[in-house]
JSON list of C-alpha atoms in Angstrom, two decimals:
[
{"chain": "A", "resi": 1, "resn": "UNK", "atom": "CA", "xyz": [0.00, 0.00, 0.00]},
{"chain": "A", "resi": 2, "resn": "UNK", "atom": "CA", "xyz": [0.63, 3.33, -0.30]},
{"chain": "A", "resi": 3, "resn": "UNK", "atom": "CA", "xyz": [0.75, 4.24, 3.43]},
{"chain": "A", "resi": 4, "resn": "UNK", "atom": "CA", "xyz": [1.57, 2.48, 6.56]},
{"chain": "A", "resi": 5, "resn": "UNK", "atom": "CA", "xyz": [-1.20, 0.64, 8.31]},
{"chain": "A", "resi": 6, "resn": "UNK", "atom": "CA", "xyz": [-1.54, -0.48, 11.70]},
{"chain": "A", "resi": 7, "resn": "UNK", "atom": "CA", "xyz": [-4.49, -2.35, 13.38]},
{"chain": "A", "resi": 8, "resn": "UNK", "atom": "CA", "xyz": [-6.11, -1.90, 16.18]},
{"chain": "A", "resi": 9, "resn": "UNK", "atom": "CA", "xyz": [-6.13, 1.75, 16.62]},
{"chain": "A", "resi": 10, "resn": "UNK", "atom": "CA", "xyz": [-6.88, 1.11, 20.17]},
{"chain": "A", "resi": 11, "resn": "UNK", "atom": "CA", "xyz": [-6.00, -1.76, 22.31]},
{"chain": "A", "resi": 12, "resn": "UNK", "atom": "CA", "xyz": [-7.44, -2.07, 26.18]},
{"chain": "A", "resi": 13, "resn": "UNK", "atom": "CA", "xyz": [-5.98, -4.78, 28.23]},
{"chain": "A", "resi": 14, "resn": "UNK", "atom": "CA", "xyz": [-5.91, -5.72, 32.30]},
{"chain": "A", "resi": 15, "resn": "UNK", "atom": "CA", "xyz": [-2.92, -6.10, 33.86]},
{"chain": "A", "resi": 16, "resn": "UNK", "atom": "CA", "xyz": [-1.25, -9.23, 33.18]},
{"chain": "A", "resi": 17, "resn": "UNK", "atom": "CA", "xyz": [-2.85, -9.81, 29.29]},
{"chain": "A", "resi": 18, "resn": "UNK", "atom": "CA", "xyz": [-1.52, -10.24, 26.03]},
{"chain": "A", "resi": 19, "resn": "UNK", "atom": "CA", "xyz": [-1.25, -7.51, 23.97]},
{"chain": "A", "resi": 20, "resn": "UNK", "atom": "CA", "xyz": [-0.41, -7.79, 20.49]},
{"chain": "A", "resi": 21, "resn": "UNK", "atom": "CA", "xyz": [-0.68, -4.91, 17.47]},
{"chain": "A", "resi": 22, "resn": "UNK", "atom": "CA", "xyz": [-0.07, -5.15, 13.53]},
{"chain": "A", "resi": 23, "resn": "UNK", "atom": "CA", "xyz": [2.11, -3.01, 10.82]},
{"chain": "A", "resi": 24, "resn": "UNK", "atom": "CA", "xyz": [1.91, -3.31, 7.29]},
{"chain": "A", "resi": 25, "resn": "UNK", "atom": "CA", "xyz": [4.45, -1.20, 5.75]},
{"chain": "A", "resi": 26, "resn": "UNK", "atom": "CA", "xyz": [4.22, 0.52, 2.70]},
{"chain": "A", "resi": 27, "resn": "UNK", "atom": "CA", "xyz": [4.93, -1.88, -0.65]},
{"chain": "A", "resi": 28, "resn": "UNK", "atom": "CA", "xyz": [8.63, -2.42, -1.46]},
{"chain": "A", "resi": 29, "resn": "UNK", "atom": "CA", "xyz": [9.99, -0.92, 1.88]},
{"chain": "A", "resi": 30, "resn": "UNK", "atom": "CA", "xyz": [12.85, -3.14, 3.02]},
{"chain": "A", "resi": 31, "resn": "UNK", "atom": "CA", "xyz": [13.31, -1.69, 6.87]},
{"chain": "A", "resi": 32, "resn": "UNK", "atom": "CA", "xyz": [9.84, -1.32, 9.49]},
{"chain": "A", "resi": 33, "resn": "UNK", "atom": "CA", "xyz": [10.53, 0.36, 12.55]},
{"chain": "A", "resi": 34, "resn": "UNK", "atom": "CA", "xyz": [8.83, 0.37, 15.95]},
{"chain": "A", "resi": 35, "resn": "UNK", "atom": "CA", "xyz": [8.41, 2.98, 18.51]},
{"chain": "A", "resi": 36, "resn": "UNK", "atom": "CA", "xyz": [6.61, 3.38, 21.64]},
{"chain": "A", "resi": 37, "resn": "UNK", "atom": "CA", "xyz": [5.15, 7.23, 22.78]},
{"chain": "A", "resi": 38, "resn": "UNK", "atom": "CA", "xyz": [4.74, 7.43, 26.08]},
{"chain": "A", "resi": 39, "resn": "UNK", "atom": "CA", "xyz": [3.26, 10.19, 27.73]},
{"chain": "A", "resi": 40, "resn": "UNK", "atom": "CA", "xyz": [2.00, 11.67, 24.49]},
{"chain": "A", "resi": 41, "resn": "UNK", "atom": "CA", "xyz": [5.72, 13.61, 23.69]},
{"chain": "A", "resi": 42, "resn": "UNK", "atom": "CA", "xyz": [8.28, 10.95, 24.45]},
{"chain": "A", "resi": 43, "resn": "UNK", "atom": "CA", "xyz": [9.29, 8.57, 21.60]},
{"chain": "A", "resi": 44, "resn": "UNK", "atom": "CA", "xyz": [11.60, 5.48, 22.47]},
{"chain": "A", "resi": 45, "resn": "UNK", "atom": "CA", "xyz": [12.76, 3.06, 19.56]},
{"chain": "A", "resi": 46, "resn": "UNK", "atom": "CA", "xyz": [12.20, -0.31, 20.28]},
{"chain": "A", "resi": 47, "resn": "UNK", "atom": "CA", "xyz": [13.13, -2.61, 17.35]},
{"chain": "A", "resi": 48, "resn": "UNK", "atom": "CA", "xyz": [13.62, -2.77, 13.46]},
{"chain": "A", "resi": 49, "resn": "UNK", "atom": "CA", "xyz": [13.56, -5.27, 10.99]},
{"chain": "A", "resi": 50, "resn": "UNK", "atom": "CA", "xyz": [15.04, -5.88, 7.58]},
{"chain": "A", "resi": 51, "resn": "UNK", "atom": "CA", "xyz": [12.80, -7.49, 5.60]},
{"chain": "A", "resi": 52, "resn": "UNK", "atom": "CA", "xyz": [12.05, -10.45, 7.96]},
{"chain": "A", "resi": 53, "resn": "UNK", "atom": "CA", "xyz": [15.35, -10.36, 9.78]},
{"chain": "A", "resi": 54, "resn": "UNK", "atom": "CA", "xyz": [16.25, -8.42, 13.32]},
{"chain": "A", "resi": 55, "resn": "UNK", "atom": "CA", "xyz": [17.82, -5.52, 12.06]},
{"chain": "A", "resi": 56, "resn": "UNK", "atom": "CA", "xyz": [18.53, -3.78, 15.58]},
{"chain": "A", "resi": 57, "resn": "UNK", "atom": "CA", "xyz": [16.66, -4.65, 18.87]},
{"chain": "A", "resi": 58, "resn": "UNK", "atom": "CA", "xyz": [18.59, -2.64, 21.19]},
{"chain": "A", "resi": 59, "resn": "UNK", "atom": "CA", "xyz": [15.78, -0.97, 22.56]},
{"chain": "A", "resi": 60, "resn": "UNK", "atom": "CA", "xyz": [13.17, -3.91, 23.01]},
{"chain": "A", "resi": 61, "resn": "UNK", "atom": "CA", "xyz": [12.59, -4.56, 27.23]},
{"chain": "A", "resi": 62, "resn": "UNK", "atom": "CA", "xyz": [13.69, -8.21, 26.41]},
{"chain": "A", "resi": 63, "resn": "UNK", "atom": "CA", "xyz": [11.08, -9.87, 29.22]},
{"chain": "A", "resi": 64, "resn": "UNK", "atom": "CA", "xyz": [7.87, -9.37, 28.30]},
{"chain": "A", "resi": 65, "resn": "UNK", "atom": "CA", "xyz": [7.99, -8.09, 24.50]},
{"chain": "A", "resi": 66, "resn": "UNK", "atom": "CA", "xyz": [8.80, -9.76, 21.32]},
{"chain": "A", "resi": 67, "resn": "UNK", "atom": "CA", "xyz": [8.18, -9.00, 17.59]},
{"chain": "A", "resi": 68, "resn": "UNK", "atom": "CA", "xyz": [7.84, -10.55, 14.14]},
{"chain": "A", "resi": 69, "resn": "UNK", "atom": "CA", "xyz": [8.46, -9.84, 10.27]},
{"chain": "A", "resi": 70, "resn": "UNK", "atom": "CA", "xyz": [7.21, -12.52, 8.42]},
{"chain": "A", "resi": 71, "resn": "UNK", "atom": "CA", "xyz": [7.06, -13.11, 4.56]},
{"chain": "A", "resi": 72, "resn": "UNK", "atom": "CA", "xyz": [3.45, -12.08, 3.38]},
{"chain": "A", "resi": 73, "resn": "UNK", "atom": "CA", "xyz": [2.27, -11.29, 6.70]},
{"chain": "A", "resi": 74, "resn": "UNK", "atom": "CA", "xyz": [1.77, -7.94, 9.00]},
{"chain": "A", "resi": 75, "resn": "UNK", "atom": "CA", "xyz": [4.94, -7.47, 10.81]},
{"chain": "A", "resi": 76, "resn": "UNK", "atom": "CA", "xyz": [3.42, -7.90, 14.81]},
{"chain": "A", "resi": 77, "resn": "UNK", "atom": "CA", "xyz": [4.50, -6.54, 18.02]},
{"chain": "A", "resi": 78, "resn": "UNK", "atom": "CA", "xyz": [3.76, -8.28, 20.96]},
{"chain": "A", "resi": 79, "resn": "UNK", "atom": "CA", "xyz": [3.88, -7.76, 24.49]},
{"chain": "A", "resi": 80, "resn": "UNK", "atom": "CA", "xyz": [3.11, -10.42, 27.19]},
{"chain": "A", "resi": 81, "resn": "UNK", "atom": "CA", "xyz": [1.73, -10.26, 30.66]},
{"chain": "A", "resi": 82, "resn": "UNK", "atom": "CA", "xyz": [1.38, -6.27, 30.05]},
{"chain": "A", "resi": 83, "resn": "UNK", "atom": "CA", "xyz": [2.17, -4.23, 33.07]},
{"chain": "A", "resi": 84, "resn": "UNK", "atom": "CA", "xyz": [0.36, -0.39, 33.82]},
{"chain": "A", "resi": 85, "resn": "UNK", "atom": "CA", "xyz": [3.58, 1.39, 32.08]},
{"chain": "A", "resi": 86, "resn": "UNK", "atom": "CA", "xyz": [2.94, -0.16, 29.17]},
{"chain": "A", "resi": 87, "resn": "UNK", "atom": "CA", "xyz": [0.28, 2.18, 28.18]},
{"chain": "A", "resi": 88, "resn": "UNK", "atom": "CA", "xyz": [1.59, 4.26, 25.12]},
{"chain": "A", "resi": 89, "resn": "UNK", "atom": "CA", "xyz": [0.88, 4.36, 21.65]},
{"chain": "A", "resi": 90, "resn": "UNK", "atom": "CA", "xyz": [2.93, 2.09, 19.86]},
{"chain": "A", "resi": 91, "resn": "UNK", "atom": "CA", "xyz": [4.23, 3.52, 16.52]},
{"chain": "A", "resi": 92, "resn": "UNK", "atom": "CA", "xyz": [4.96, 1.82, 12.69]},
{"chain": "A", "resi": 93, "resn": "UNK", "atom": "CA", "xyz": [7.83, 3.21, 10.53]},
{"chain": "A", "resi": 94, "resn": "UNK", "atom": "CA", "xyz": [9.16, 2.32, 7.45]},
{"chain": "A", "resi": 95, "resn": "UNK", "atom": "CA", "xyz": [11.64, 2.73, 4.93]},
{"chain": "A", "resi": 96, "resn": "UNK", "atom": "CA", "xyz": [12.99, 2.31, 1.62]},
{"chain": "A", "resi": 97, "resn": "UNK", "atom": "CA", "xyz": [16.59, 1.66, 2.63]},
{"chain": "A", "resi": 98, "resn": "UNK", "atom": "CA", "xyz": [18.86, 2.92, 4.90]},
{"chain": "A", "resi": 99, "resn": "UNK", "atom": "CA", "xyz": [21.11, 5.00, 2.46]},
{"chain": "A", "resi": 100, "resn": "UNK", "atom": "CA", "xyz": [20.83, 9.06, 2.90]},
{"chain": "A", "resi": 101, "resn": "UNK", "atom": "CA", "xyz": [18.08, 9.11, -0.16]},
{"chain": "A", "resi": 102, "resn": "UNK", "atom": "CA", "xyz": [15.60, 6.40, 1.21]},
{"chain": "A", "resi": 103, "resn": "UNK", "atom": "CA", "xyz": [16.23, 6.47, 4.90]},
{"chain": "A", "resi": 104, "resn": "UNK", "atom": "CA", "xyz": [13.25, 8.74, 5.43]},
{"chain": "A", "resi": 105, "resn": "UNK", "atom": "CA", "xyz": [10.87, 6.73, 7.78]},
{"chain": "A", "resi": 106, "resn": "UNK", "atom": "CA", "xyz": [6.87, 6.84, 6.98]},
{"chain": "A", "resi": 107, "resn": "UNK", "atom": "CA", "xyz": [4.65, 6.25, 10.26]},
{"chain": "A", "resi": 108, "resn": "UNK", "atom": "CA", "xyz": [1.35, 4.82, 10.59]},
{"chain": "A", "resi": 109, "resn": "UNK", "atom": "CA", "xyz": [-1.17, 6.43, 12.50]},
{"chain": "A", "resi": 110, "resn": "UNK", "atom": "CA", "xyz": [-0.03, 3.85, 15.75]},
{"chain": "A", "resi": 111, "resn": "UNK", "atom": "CA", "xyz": [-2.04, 1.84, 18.15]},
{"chain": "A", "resi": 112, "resn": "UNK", "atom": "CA", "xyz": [-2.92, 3.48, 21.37]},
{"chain": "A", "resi": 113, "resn": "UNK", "atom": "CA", "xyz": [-2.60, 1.02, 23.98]},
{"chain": "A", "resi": 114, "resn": "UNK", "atom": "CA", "xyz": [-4.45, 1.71, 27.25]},
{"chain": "A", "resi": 115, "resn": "UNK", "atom": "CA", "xyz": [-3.20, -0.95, 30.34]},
{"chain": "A", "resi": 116, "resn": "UNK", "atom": "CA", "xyz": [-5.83, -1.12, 33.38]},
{"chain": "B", "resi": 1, "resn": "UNK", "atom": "CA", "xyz": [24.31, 8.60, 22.97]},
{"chain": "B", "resi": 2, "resn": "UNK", "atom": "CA", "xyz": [22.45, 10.95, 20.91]},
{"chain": "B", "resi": 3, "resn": "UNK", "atom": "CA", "xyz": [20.03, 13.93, 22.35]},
{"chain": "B", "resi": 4, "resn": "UNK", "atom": "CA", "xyz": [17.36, 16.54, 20.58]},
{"chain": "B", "resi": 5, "resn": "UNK", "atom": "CA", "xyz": [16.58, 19.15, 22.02]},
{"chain": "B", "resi": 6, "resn": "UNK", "atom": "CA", "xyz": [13.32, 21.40, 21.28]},
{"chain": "B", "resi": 7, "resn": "UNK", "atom": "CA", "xyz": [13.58, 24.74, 23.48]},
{"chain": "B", "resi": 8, "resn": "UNK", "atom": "CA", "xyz": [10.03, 25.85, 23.16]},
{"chain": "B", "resi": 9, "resn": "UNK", "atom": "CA", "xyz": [7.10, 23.31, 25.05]},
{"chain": "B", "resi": 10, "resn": "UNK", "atom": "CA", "xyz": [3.97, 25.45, 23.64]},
{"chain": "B", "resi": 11, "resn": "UNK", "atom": "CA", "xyz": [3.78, 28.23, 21.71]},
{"chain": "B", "resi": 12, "resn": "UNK", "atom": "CA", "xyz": [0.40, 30.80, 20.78]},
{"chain": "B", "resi": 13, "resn": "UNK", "atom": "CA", "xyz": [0.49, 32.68, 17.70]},
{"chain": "B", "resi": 14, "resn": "UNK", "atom": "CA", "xyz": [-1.99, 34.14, 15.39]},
{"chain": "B", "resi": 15, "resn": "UNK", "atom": "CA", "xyz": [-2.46, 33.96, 12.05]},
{"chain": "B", "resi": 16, "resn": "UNK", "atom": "CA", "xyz": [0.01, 35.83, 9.37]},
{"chain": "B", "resi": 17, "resn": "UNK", "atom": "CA", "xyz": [2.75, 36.05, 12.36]},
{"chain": "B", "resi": 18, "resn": "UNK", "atom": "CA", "xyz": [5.97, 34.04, 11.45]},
{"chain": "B", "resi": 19, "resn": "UNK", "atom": "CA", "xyz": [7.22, 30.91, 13.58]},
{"chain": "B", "resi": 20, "resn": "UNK", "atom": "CA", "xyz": [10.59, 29.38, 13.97]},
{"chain": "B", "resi": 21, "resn": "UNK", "atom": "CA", "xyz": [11.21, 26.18, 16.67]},
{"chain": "B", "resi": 22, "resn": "UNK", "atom": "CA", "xyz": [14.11, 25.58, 17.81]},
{"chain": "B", "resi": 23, "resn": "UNK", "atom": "CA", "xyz": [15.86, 22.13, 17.44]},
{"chain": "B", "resi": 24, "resn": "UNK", "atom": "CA", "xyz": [19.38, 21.16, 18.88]},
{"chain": "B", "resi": 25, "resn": "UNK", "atom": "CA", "xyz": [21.24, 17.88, 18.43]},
{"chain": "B", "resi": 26, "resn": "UNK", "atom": "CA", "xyz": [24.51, 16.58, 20.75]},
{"chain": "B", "resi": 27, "resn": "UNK", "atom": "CA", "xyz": [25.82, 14.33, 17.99]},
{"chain": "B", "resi": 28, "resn": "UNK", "atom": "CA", "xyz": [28.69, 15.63, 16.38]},
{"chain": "B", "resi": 29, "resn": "UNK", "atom": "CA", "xyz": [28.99, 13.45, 13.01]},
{"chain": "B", "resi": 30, "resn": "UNK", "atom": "CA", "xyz": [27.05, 13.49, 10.33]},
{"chain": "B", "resi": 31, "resn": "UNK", "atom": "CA", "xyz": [23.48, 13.53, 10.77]},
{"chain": "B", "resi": 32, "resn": "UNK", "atom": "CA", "xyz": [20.76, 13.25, 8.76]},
{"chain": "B", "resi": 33, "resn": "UNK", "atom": "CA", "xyz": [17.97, 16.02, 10.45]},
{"chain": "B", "resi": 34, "resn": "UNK", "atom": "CA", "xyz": [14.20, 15.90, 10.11]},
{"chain": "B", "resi": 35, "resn": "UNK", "atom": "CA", "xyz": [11.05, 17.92, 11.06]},
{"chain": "B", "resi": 36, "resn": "UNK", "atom": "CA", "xyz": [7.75, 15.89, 11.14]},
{"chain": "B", "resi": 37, "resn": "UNK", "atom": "CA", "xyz": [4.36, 17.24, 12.16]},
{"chain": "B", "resi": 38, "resn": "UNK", "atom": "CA", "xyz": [1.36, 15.63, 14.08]},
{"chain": "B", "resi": 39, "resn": "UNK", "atom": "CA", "xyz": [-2.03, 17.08, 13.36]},
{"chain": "B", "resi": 40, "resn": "UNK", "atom": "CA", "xyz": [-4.44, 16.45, 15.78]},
{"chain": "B", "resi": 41, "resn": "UNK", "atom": "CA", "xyz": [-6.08, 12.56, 15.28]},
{"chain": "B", "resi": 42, "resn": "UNK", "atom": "CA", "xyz": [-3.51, 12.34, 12.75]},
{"chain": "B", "resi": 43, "resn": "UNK", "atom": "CA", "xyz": [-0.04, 10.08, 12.48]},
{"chain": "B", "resi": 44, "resn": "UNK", "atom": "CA", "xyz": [2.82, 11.94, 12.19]},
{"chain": "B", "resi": 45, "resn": "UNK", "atom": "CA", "xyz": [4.17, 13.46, 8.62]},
{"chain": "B", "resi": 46, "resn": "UNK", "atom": "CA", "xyz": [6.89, 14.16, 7.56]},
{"chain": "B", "resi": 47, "resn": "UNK", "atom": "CA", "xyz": [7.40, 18.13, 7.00]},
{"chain": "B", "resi": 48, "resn": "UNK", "atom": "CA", "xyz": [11.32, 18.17, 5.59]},
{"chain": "B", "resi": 49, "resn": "UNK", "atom": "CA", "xyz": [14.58, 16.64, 5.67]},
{"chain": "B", "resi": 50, "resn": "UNK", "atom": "CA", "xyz": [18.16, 17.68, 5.56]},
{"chain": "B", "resi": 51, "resn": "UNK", "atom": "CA", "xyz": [21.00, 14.76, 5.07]},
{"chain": "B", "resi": 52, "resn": "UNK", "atom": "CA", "xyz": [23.41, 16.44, 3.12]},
{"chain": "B", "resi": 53, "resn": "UNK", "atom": "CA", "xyz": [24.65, 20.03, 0.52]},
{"chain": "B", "resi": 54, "resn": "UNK", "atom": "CA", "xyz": [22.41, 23.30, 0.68]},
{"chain": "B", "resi": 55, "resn": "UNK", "atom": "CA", "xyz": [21.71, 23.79, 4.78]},
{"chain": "B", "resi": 56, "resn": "UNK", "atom": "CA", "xyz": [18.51, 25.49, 3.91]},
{"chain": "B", "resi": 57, "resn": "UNK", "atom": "CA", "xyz": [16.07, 23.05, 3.10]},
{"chain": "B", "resi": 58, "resn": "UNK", "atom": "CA", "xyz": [12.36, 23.54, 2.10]},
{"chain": "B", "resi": 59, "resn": "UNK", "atom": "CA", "xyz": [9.81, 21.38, 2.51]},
{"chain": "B", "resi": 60, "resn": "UNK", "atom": "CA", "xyz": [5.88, 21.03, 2.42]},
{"chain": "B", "resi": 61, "resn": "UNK", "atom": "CA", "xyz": [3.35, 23.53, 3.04]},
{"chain": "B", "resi": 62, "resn": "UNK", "atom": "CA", "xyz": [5.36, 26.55, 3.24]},
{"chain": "B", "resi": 63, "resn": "UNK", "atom": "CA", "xyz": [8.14, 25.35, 6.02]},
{"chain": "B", "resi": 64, "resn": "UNK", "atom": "CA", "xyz": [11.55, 25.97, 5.76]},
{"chain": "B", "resi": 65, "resn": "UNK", "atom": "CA", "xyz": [14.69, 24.83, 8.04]},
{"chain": "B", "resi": 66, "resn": "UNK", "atom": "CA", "xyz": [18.39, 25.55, 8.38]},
{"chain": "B", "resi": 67, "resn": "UNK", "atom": "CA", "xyz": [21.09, 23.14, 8.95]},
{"chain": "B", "resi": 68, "resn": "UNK", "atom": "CA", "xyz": [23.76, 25.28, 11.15]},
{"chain": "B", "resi": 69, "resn": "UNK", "atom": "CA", "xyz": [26.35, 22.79, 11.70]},
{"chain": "B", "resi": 70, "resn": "UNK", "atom": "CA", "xyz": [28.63, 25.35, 14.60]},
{"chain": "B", "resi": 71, "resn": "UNK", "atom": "CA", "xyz": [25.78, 25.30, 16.24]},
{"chain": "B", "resi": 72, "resn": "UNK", "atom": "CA", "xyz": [24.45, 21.84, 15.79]},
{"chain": "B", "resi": 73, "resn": "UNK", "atom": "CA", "xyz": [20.85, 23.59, 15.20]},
{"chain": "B", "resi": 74, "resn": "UNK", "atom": "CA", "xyz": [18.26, 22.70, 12.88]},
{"chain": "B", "resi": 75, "resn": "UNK", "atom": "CA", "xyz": [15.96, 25.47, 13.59]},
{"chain": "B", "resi": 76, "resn": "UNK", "atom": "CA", "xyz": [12.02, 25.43, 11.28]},
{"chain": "B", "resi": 77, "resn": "UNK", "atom": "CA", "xyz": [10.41, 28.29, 10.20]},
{"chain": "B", "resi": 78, "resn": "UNK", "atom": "CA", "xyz": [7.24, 29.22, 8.48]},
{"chain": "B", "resi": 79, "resn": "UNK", "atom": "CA", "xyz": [7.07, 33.04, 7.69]},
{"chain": "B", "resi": 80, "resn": "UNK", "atom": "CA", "xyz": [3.49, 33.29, 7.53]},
{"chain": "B", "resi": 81, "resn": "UNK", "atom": "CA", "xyz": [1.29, 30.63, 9.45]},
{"chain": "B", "resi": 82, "resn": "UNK", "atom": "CA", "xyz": [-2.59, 29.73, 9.49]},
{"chain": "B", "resi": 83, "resn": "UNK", "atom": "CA", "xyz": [-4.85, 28.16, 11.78]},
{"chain": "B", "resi": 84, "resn": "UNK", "atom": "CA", "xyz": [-4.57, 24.45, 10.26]},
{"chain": "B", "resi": 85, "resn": "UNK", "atom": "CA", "xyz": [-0.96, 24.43, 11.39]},
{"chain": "B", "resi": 86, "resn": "UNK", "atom": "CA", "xyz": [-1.77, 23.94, 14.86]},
{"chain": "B", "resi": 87, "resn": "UNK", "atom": "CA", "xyz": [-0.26, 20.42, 15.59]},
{"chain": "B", "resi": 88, "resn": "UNK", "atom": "CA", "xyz": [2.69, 19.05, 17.35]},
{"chain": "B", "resi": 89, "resn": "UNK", "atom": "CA", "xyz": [6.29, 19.47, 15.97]},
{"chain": "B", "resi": 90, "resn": "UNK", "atom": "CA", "xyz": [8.85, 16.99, 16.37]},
{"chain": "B", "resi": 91, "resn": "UNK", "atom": "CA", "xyz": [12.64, 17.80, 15.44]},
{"chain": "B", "resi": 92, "resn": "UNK", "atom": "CA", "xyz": [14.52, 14.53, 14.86]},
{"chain": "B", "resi": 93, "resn": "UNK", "atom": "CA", "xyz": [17.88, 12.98, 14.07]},
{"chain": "B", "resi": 94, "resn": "UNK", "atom": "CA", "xyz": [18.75, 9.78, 12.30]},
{"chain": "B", "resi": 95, "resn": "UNK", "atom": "CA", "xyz": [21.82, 7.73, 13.99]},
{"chain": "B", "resi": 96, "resn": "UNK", "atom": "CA", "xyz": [22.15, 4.32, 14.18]},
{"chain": "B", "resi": 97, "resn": "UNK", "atom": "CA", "xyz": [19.17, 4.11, 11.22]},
{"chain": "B", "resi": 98, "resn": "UNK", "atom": "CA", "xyz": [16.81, 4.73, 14.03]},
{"chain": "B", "resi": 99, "resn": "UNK", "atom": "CA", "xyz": [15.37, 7.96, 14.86]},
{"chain": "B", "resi": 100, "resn": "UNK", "atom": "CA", "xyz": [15.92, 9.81, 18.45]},
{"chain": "B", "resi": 101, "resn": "UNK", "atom": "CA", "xyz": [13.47, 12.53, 18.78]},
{"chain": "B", "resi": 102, "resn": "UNK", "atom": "CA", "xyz": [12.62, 15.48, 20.74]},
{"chain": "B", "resi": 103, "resn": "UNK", "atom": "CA", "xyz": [10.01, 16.39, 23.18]},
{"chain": "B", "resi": 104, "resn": "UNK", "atom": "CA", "xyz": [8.26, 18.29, 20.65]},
{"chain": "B", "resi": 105, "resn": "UNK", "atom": "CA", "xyz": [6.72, 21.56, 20.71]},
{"chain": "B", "resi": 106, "resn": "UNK", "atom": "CA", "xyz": [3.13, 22.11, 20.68]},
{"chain": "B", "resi": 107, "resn": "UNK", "atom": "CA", "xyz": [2.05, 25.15, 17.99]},
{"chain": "B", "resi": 108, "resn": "UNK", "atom": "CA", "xyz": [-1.40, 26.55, 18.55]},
{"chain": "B", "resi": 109, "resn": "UNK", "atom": "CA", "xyz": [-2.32, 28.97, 15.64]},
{"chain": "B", "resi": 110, "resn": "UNK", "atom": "CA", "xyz": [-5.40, 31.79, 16.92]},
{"chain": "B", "resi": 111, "resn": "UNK", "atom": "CA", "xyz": [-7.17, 32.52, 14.13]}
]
């Protein structure tokens, strides 16, 4: 497609529940990029993907969350046994490449994620 | 590690006065620099870019910035702005392929 999509737009949970949300990236971008906004200013990367490899996962909390890329699928983000903190909204990048003219990274609209 | 910097949290203007945010980066390499917008309900867009030659870089809907390298600013401007550019602006640096941000500053445009 011609934009990023991500499903749901809005996630509830309890404490303790799965979560799990959705990107599609846009057609023929190589790199999809996931970032979490907390308290509606701060953005923190959490992983990226090349094609359906790990590209970096430096910032994923490595306990309770855990995402996918896989061929002909949505690339998923998933976080188990969700704690309150976890509230955010959880944004979908991605790129053509990384090289200076197609590193520019497209977002989705994100997936507000509400913990009670 | 790398830090952004956006010096204003809010700022009220009306319409027809000019704008510029501020936007400060620590890293001292190169950098590729970006300015995206969030309108409200909306995903965040991406306003203009700067990776590399003129430091004065236009981009959509009238918005300008300027790569100062001595003063590792990337500053955006808008001479004349209207009411539909109230939304959040985000100044952001690309190292490591993944994009740190800043706190972003909050434009509300009275019309």
């Amino acid at each position: 497609g011609e934009e990023v999509a991500q499903t749901p737009k809005h996630l509830v949970r309890g404490e303790g529940q799965k979560a799990k949300l959705y990107c599609a990236p846009i057609k023929g971008h190589s790199y999809v990029f996931w970032y979490q906004q907390v308290l509606k200013n701060e953005f923190k990367f959490l992983i990226s993907f090349q094609n359906e490899n790990v590209f970096d996962e430096t910032g994923m909390p490595k306990e309770r969350f855990s995402a996918k890329c896989l061929p002909n699928s949505p690339c998923s983000l998933e976080i188990q046994a969700t704690k309150l903190e976890d509230s955010a909204v959880y944004f979908c990048a991605s790129s053509q490449g990384l090289a200076a003219h197609t590193d520019t990274q497209y977002f989705g609209p994100g997936t507000r994620l509400t913990v009670l | 590690a790398q830090s952004v910097s956006q010096h204003n949290h809010h700022v009220i203007l009306s319409e027809a006065a000019s704008l510029e945010l501020g936007c400060n980066y620590s890293y001292g390499g190169t950098v590729n620099l970006f300015w995206y917008v969030q309108y409200p309900g909306q995903h965040l867009q991406l306003l203009l870019k700067y990776f590399s030659g003129d430091p004065l870089v236009k981009g959509i809907k009238g918005f300008e910035a300027e790569f100062i390298k001595s003063k590792f600013s990337f500053n955006l401007r808008k001479p004349s702005v209207q009411w539909s550019d109230t939304a959040e602006y985000f100044c952001a640096v690309l190292n490591d392929y993944k994009l740190s941000f800043g706190a972003g500053t909050t434009v509300t445009v009275r019309a």
